[in-house]
Short mmCIF file of C-alpha atoms in Angstrom, two decimals:
data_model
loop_
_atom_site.label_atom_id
_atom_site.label_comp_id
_atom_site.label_asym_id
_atom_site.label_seq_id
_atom_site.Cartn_x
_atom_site.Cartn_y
_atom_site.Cartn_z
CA UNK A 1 114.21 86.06 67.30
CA UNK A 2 117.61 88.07 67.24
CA UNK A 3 118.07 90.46 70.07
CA UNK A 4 120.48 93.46 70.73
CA UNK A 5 122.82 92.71 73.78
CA UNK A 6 122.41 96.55 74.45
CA UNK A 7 118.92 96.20 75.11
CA UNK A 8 120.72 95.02 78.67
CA UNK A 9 120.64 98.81 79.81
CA UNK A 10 117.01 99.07 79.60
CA UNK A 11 116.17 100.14 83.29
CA UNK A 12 113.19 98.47 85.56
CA UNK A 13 110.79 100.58 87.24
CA UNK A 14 110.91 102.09 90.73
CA UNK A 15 109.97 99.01 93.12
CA UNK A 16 106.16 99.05 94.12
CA UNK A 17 103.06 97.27 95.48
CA UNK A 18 101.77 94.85 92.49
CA UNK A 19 99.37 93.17 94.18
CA UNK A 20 95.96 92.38 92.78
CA UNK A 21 93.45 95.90 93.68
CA UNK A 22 89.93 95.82 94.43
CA UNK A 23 87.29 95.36 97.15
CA UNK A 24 88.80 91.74 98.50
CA UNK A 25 91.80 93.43 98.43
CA UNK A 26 90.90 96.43 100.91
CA UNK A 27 88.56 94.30 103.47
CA UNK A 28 91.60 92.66 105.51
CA UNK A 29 92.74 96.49 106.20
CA UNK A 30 89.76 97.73 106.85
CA UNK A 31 89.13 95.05 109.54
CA UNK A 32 92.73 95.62 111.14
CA UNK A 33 91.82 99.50 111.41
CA UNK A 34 88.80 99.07 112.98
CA UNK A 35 90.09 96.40 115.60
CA UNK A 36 92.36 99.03 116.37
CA UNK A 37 90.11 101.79 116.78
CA UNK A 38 88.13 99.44 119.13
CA UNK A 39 91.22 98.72 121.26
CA UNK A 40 91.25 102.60 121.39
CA UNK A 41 88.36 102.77 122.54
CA UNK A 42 87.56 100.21 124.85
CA UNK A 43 89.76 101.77 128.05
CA UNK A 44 87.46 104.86 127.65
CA UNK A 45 84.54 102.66 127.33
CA UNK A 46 85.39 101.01 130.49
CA UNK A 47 85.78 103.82 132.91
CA UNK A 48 82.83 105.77 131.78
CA UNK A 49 80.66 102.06 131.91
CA UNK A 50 82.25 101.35 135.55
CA UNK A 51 81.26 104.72 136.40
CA UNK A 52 78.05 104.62 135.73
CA UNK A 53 77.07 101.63 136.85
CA UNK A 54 78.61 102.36 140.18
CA UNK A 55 76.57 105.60 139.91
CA UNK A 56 73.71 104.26 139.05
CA UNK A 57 73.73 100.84 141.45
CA UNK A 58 72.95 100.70 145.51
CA UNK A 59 76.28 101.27 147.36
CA UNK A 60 76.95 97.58 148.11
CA UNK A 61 77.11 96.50 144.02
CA UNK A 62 81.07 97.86 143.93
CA UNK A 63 81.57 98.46 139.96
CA UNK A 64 84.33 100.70 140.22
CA UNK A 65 86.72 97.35 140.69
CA UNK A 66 86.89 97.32 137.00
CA UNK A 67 88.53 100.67 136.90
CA UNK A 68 91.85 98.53 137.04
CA UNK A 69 90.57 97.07 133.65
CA UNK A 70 91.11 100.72 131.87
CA UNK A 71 94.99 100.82 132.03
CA UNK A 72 95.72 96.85 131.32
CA UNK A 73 94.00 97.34 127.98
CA UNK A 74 95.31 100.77 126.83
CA UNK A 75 98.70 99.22 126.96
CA UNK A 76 97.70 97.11 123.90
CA UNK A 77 97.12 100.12 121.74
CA UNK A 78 98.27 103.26 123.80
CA UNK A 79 101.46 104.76 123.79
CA UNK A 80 103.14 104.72 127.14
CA UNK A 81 101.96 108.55 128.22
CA UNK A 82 98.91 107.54 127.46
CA UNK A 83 98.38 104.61 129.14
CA UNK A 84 99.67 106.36 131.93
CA UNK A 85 96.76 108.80 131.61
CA UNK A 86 94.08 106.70 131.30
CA UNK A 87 95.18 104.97 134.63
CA UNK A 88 95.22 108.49 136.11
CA UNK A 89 91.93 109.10 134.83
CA UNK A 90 90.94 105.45 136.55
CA UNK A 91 92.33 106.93 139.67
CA UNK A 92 90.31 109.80 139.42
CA UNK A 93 87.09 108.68 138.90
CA UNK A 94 87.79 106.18 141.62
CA UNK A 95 88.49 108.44 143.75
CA UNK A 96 85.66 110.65 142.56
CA UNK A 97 82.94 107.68 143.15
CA UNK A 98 84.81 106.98 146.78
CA UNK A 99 83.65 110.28 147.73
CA UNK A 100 80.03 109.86 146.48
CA UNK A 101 79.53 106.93 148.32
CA UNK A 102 81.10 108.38 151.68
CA UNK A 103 84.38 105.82 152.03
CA UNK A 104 86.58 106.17 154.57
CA UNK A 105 89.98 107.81 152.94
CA UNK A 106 92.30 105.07 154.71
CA UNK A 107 92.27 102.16 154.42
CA UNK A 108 89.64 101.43 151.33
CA UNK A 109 90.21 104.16 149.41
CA UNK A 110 93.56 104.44 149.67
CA UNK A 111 94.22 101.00 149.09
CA UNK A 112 92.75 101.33 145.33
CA UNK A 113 94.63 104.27 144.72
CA UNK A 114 97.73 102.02 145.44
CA UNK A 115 96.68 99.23 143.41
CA UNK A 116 95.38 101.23 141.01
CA UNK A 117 98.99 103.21 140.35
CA UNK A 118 100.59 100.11 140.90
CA UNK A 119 99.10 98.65 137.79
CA UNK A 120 98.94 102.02 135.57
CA UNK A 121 102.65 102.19 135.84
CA UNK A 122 103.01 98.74 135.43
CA UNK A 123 100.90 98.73 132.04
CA UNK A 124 102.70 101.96 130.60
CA UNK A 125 106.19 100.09 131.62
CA UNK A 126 104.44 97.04 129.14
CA UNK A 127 103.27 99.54 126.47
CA UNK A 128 107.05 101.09 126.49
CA UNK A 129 108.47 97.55 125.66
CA UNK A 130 104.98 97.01 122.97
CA UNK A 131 106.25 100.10 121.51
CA UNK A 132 109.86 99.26 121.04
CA UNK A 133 108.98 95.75 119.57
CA UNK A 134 106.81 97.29 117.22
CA UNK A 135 109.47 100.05 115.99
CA UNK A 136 112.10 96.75 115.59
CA UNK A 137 109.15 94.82 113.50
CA UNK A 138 108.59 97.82 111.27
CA UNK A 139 112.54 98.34 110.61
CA UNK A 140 112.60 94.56 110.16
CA UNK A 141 109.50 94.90 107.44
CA UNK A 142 110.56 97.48 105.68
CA UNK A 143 114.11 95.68 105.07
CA UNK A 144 112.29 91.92 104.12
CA UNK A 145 109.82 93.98 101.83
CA UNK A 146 113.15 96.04 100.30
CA UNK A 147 114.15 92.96 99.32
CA UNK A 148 111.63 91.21 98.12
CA UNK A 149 110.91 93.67 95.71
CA UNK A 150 114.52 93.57 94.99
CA UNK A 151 113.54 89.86 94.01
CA UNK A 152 110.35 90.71 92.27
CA UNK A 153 109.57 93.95 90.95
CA UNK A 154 106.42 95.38 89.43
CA UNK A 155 105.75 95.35 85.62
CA UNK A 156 105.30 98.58 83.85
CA UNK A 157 101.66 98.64 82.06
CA UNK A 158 102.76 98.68 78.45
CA UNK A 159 105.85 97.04 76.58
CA UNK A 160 106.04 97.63 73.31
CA UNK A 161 102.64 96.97 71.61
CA UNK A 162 101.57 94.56 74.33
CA UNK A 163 99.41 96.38 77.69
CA UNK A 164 100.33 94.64 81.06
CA UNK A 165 97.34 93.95 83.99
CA UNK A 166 98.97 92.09 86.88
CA UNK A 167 97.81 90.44 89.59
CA UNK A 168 99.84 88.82 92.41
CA UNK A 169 98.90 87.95 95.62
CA UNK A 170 101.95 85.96 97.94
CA UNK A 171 99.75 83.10 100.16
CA UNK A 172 102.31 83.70 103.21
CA UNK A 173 101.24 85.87 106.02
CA UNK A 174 103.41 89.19 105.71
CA UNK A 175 104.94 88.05 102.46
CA UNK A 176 105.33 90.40 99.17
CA UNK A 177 106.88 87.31 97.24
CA UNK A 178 105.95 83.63 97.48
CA UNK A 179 106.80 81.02 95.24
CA UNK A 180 105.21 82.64 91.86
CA UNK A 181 107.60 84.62 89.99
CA UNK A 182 106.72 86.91 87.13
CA UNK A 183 108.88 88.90 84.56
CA UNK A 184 108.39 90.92 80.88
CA UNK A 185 111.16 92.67 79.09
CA UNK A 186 111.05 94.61 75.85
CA UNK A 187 114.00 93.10 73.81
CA UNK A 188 114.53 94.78 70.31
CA UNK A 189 111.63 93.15 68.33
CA UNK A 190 109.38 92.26 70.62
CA UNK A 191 108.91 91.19 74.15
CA UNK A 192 109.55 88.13 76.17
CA UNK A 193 107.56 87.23 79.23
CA UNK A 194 107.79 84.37 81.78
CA UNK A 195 105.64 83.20 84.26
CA UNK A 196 105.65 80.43 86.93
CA UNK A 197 105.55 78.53 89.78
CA UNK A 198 107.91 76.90 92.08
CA UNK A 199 107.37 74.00 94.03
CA UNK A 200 106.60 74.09 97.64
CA UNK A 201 106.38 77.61 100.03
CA UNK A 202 108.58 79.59 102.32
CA UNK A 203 111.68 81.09 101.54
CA UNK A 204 113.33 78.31 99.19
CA UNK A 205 110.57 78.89 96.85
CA UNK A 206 111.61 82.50 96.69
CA UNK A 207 115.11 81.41 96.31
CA UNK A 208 114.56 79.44 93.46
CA UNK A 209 112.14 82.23 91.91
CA UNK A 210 115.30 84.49 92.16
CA UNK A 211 117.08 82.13 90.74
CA UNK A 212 114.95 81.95 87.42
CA UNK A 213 114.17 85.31 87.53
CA UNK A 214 118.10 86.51 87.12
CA UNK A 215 118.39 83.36 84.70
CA UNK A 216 115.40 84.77 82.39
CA UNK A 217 117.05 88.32 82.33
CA UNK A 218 120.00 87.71 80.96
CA UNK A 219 119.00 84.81 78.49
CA UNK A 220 116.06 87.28 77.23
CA UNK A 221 118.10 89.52 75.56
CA UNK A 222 120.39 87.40 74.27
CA UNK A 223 118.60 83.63 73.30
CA UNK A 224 117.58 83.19 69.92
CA UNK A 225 114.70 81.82 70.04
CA UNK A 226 112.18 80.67 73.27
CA UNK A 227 113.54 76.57 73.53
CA UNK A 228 116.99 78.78 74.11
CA UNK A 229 115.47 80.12 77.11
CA UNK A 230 114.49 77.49 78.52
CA UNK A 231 117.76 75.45 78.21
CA UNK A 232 119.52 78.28 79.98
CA UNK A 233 116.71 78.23 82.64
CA UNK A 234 117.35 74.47 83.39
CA UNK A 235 121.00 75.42 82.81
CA UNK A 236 120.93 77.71 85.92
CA UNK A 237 119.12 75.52 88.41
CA UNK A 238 121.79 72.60 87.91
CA UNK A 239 124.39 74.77 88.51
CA UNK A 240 123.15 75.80 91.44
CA UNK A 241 122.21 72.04 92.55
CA UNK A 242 125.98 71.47 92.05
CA UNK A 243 127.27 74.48 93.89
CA UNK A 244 124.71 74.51 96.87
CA UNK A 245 123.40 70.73 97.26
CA UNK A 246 122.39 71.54 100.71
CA UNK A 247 119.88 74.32 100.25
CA UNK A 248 116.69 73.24 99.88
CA UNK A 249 116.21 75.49 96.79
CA UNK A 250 118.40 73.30 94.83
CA UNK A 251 115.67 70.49 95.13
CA UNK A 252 113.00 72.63 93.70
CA UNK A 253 111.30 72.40 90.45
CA UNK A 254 109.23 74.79 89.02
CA UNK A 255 106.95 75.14 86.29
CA UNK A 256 107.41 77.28 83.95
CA UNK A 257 105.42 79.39 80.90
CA UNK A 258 107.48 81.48 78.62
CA UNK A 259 105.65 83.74 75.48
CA UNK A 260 107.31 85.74 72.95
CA UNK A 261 105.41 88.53 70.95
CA UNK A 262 106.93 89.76 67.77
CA UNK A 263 106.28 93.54 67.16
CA UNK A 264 105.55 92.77 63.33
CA UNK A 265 103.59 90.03 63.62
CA UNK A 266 99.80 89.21 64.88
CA UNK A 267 101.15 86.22 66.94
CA UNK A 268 101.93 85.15 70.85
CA UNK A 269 105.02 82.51 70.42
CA UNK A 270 104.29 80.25 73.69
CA UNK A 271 106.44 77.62 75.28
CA UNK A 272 105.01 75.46 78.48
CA UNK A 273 107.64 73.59 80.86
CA UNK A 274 104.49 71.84 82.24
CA UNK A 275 102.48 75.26 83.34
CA UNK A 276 98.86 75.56 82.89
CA UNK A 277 98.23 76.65 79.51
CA UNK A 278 96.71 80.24 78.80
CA UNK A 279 93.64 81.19 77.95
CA UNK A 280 93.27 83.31 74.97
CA UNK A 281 90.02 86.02 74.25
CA UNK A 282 89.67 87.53 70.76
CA UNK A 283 86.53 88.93 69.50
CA UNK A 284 83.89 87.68 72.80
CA UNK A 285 85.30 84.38 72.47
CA UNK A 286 87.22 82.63 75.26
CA UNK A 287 89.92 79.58 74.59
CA UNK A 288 92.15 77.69 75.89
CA UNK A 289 94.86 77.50 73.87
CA UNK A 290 96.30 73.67 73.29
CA UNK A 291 99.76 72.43 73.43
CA UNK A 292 100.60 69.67 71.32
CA UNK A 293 103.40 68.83 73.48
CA UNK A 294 104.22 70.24 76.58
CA UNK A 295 107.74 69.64 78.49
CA UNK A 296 108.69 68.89 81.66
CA UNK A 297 108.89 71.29 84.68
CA UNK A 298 112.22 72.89 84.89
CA UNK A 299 114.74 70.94 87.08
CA UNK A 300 112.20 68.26 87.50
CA UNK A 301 114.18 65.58 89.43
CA UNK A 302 113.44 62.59 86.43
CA UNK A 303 116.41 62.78 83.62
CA UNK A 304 113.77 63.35 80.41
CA UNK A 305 114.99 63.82 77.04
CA UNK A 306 112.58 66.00 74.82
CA UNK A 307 112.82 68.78 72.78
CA UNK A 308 111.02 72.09 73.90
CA UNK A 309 107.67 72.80 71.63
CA UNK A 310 106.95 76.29 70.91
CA UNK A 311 103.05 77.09 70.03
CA UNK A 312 102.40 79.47 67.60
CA UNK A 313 99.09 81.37 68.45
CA UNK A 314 97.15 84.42 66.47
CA UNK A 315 97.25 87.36 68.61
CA UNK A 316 96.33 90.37 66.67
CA UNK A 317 94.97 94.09 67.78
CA UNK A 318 92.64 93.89 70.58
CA UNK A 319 93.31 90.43 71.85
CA UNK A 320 93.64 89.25 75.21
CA UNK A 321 95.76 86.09 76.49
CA UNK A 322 95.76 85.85 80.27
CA UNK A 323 98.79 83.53 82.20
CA UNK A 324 98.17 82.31 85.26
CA UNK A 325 99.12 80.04 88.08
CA UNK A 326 97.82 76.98 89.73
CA UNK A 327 96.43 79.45 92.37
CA UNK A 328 93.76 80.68 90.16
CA UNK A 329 93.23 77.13 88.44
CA UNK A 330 93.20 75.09 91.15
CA UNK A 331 91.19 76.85 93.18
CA UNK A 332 87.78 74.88 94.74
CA UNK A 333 84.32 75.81 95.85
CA UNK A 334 82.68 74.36 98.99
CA UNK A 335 81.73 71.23 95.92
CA UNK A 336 85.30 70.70 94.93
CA UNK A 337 84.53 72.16 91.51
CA UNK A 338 87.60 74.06 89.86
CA UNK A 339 87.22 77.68 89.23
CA UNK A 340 85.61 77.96 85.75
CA UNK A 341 87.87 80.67 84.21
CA UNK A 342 86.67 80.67 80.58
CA UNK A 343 83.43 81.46 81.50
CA UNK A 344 84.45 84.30 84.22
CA UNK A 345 86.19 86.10 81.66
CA UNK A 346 83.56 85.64 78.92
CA UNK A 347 81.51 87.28 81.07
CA UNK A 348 84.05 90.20 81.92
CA UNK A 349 84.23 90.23 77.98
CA UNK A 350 83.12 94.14 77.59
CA UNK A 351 85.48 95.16 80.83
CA UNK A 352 88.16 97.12 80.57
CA UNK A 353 91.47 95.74 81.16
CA UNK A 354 92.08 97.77 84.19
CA UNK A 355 89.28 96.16 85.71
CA UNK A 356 90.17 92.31 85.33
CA UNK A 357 92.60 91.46 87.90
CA UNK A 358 90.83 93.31 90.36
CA UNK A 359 87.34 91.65 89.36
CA UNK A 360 89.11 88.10 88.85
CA UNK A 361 90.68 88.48 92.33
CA UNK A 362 87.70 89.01 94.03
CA UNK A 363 85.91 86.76 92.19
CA UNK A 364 88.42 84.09 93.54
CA UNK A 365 88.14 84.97 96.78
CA UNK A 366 84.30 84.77 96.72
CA UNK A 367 84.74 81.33 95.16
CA UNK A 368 87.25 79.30 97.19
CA UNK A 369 86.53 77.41 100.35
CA UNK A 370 88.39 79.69 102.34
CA UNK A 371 89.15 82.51 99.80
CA UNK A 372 92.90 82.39 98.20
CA UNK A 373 95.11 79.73 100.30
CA UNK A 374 98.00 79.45 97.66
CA UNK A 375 100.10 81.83 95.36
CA UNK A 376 97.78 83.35 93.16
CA UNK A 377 99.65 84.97 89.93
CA UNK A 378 97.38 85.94 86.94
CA UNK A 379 99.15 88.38 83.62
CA UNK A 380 96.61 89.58 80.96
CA UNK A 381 98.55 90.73 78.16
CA UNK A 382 96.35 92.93 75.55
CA UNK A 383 97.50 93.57 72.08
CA UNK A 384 96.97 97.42 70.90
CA UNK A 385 98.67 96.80 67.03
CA UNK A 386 100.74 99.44 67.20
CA UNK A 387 103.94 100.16 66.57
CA UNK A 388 104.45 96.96 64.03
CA UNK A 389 107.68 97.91 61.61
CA UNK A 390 106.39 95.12 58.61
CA UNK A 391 102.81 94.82 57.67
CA UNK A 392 100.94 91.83 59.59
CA UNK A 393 100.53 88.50 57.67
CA UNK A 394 97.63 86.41 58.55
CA UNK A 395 98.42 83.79 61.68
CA UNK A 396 97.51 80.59 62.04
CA UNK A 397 98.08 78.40 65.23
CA UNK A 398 101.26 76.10 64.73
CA UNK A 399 104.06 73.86 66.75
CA UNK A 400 107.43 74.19 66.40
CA UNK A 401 109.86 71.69 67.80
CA UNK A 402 113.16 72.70 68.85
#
């Protein structure tokens, strides 16, 4: 498919979240914010419980020794002033309850007083140091998540005549980018897409995504057909092997899923370097489309000599073809039964769009063992007809060798 080297200038979107939405999604936050609001709390909680109980106790049961619990735990979630004031406010109602029960001012009640300053400024000195740490970890953050969205940005939701539902969810605690990669750009005919999924975890799986990712965007433009592509992609990585043997990157293969959708034809061109192949929805029914000859992973460590196949699949006005990675297909219930995709998204048939990566990624983490425990990538791509330039000729599914 001939391309227009210009089409280089075509800018990206602004960076963004595109993670999977929904439900599952919102649950982890929700539990962090109320944790917090708990460790809020619970200093409060103790000096009023303390209080009472000493209150309401005979003399001899002493419950206002847990005062000294109040300012230990506000310096968890308090700022330093006001972990200093709840250990005032310990003071006080120790000193308060000292008087109810008629103590002596020196030695007892003095002593507490001590001890309990002693470990009020001692817990706001801690919550000082808690706050500094935490105002390093957010600058720190902020820069890692800068550029990991510098790595992998968000897709816009339409290209051409082809609608875009993403969802991406990086298995690494913290992490915006694992080792799926993702990328669609409108070249002049059409637009080219690739999906996939590196070997391994950790930050040489995101090295090696980069490195297909910048790989892809310049070959997009500029290959002539989807085989092309691919060479260049295999191409990069052994250039890299030779110039940086010693990063572990360089010993990474990945598989790979490329598609190419004409904007004057009812097709989906599709290419497989040993990814799991698509499924494909048209009119209620769900598929799985079938490669007659898939290739290799890219920069699979085995020398293999085969030419790149390129499927040929009908994909006309209202059809849906969702990519995916090994995240979403390999994922087990409790049985060790895969995740039964076709049917899922039979079911979710009559959905809108929107709705499917946000239904699919709850779905998945209702259905594994321990919800999602790998990289879990999943692109539906929807085909509106419009904008076509030649009327559409009737496709049929075909191979082509290159």
């Amino acid at each position: 498919m001939p391309v227009e080297p210009t089409a280089t200038g075509r800018r990206d979107p602004a960076p963004g979240p595109a993670r999977g939405s929904g439900p599952a999604s919102a649950r982890p936050a929700g539990r962090a914010e109320a944790r917090y609001l708990i460790g809020r709390l619970l200093p409060l909680l103790v000096i009023v419980l303390a209080t009472l109980a000493d209150v309401l106790t005979p003399p001899a049961e002493r419950f206002d020794r847990f005062l000294i619990a109040a300012p230990a735990l506000a310096a968890a979630t308090w700022t330093a002033r006001g972990t200093a004031a709840i250990g005032a406010l310990a003071m006080a109602a120790s000193g308060v309850l000292a008087v109810l029960r008629g103590d002596p001012l020196f030695p007892a009640s003095l002593a507490n007083q001590v001890v309990l300053a002693v470990v009020a400024l001692a817990a706001a000195v801690s919550s000082r140091v808690r706050q500094h740490r935490e105002t390093e970890l957010r600058q720190v953050s902020a820069v890692a998540e800068a550029a990991q969205w510098a790595v992998l940005r968000p897709l816009p939701p339409r290209l051409g005549t082809v609608d875009l539902r993403l969802l991406y969810e990086a298995s690494a605690a913290g992490a915006h980018v694992g080792g799926d990669f993702y990328k669609a750009l409108k070249v002049r005919d059409g637009v080219r897409i690739m999906l996939g999924d590196v070997q391994g975890k950790g930050l040489p799986a995101v090295e090696a995504a980069s490195l297909l990712l910048g790989s892809f965007r310049e070959a997009a433009y500029t290959a002539p057909d989807l085989p092309a592509i691919a060479q260049r992609l295999e191409a990069s990585m052994a250039r890299y092997a030779e110039r940086a043997p010693e990063s572990e990157a360089a010993d990474r293969f990945s598989t790979v899923l490329l598609a190419e959708i004409p904007d004057d034809r009812p097709v989906i061109r599709l290419l497989s370097c040993g990814h799991p192949a698509p499924v494909v929805q048209r009119d209620g029914a769900v598929e799985t489309v079938e490669f007659s000859a898939p290739s290799v992973p890219v920069h699979l460590p085995v020398p293999v000599d085969a030419p790149f196949t390129v499927e040929e699949v009908p994909f006309g006005p209202g059809d849906r073809l969702l990519m995916f990675t090994d995240g979403v297909s390999e994922t087990r219930d409790a049985r060790g039964d895969f995740y039964p995709l076709e049917q899922r998204l039979g079911a979710w048939s009559d959905e809108p769009a929107d709705r499917i990566p946000g239904l699919l990624r709850e779905d998945l983490d209702r259905f594994g063992v321990h919800g999602l425990e790998d990289d879990t990538t999943a692109l539906l791509l929807v085909r509106d007809g419009g904008g076509g330039p030649a009327p559409w000729a009737p496709a049929r599914p075909r191979a082509v060798a290159a």
